[in-house]
C-alpha positions as YAML, in Angstrom:
chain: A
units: angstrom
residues:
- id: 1
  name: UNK
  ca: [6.25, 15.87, 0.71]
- id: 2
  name: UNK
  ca: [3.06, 17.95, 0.97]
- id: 3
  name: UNK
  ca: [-0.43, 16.12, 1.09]
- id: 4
  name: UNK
  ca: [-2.30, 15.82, -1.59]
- id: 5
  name: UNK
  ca: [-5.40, 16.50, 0.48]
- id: 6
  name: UNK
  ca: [-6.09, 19.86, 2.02]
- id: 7
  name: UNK
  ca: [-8.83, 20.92, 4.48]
- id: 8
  name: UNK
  ca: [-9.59, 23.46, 1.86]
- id: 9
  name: UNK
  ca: [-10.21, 20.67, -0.69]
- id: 10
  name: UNK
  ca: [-12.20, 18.29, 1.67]
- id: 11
  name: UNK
  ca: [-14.46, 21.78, 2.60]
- id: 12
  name: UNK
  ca: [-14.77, 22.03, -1.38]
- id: 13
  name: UNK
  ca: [-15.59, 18.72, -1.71]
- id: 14
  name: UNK
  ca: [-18.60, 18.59, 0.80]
- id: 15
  name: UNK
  ca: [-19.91, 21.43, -0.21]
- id: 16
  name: UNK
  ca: [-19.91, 20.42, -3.65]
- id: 17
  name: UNK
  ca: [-21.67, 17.32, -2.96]
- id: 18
  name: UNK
  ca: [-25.06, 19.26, -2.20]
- id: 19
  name: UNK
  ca: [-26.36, 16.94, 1.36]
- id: 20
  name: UNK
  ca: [-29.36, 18.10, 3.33]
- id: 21
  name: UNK
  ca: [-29.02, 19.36, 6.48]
- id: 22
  name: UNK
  ca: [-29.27, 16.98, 9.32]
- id: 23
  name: UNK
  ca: [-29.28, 14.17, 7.17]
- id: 24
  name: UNK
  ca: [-27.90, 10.67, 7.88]
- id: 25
  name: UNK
  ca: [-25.01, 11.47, 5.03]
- id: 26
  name: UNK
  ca: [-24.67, 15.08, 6.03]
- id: 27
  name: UNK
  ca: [-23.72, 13.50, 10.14]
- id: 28
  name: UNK
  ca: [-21.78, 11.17, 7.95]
- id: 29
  name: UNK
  ca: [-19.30, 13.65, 6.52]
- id: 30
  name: UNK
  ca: [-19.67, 16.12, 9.71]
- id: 31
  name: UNK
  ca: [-17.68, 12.91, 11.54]
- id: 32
  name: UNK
  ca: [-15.52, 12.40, 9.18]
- id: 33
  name: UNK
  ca: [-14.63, 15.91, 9.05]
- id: 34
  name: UNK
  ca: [-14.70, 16.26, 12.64]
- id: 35
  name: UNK
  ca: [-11.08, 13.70, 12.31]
- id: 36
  name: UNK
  ca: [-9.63, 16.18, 9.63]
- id: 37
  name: UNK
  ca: [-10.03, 19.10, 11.19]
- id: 38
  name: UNK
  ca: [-6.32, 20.66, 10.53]
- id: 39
  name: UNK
  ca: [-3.56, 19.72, 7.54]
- id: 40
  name: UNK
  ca: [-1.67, 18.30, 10.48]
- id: 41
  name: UNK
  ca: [-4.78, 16.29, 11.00]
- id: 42
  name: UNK
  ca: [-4.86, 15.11, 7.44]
- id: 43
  name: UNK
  ca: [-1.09, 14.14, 7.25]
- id: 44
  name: UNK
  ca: [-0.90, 12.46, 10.49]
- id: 45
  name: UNK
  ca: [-4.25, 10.15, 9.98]
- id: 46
  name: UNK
  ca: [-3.85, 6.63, 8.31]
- id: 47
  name: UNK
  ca: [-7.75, 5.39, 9.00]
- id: 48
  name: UNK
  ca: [-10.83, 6.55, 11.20]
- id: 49
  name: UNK
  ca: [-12.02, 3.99, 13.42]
- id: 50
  name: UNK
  ca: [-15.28, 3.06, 12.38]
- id: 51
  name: UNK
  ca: [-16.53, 2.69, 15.57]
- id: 52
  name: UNK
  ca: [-15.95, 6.50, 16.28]
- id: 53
  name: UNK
  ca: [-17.77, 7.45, 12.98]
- id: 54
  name: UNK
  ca: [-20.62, 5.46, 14.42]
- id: 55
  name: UNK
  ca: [-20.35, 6.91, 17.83]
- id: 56
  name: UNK
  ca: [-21.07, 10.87, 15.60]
- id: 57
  name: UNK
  ca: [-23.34, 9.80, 13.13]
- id: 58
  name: UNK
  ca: [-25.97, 7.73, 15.49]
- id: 59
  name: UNK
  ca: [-25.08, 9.33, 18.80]
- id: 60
  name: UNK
  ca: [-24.66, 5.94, 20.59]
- id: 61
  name: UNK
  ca: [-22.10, 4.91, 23.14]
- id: 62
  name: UNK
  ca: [-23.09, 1.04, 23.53]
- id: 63
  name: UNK
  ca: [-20.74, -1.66, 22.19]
- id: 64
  name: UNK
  ca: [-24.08, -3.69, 21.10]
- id: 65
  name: UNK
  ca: [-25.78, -0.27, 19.51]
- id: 66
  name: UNK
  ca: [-22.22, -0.03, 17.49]
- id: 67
  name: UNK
  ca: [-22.02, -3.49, 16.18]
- id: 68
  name: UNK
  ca: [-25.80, -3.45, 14.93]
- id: 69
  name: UNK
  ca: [-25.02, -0.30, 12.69]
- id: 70
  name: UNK
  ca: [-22.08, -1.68, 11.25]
- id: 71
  name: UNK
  ca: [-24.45, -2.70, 8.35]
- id: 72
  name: UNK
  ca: [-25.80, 0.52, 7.92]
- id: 73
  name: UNK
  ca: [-22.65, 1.90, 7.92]
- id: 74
  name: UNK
  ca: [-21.27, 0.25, 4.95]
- id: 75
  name: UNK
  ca: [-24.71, 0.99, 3.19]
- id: 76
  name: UNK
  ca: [-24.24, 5.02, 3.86]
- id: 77
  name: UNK
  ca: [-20.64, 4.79, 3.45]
- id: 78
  name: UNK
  ca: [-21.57, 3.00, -0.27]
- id: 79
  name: UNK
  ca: [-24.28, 5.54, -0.72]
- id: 80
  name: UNK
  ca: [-21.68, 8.58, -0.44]
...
């Protein structure tokens, strides 16, 4: 069965949503296109870890860093 999501249709997506550059939902959807990068990618992917989207969007590495932005997260995530 073919996916119902393509990487053409996520590019058409993103671009239709109109983010500035550099922003904190632009790095959002950079890492979560950074996952679904090929339609192999999109079939064989069941979840991002939301650790690794915070790892992309803030740049940090330590487990405490990660676990304080988890709140943030959720807010940008909503915000999307």
């Amino acid at each position: 069965m073919p996916a119902l999501i393509s990487v053409q249709g996520i590019n058409d997506a993103i671009s239709a949503l109109n983010v500035k550059e550099n922003t904190l939902k632009d790095r959002f959807l950079k890492a979560i296109r950074s996952f679904l990068s090929s339609e192999e990618d999109i079939i064989n992917t069941q979840s991002i870890p939301i650790e690794e989207l915070i790892k992309k969007i803030w740049e940090i590495e330590a487990p405490k860093e990660i676990r304080a932005k988890r709140k943030n997260f959720s807010g940008l995530k909503s915000s999307v």
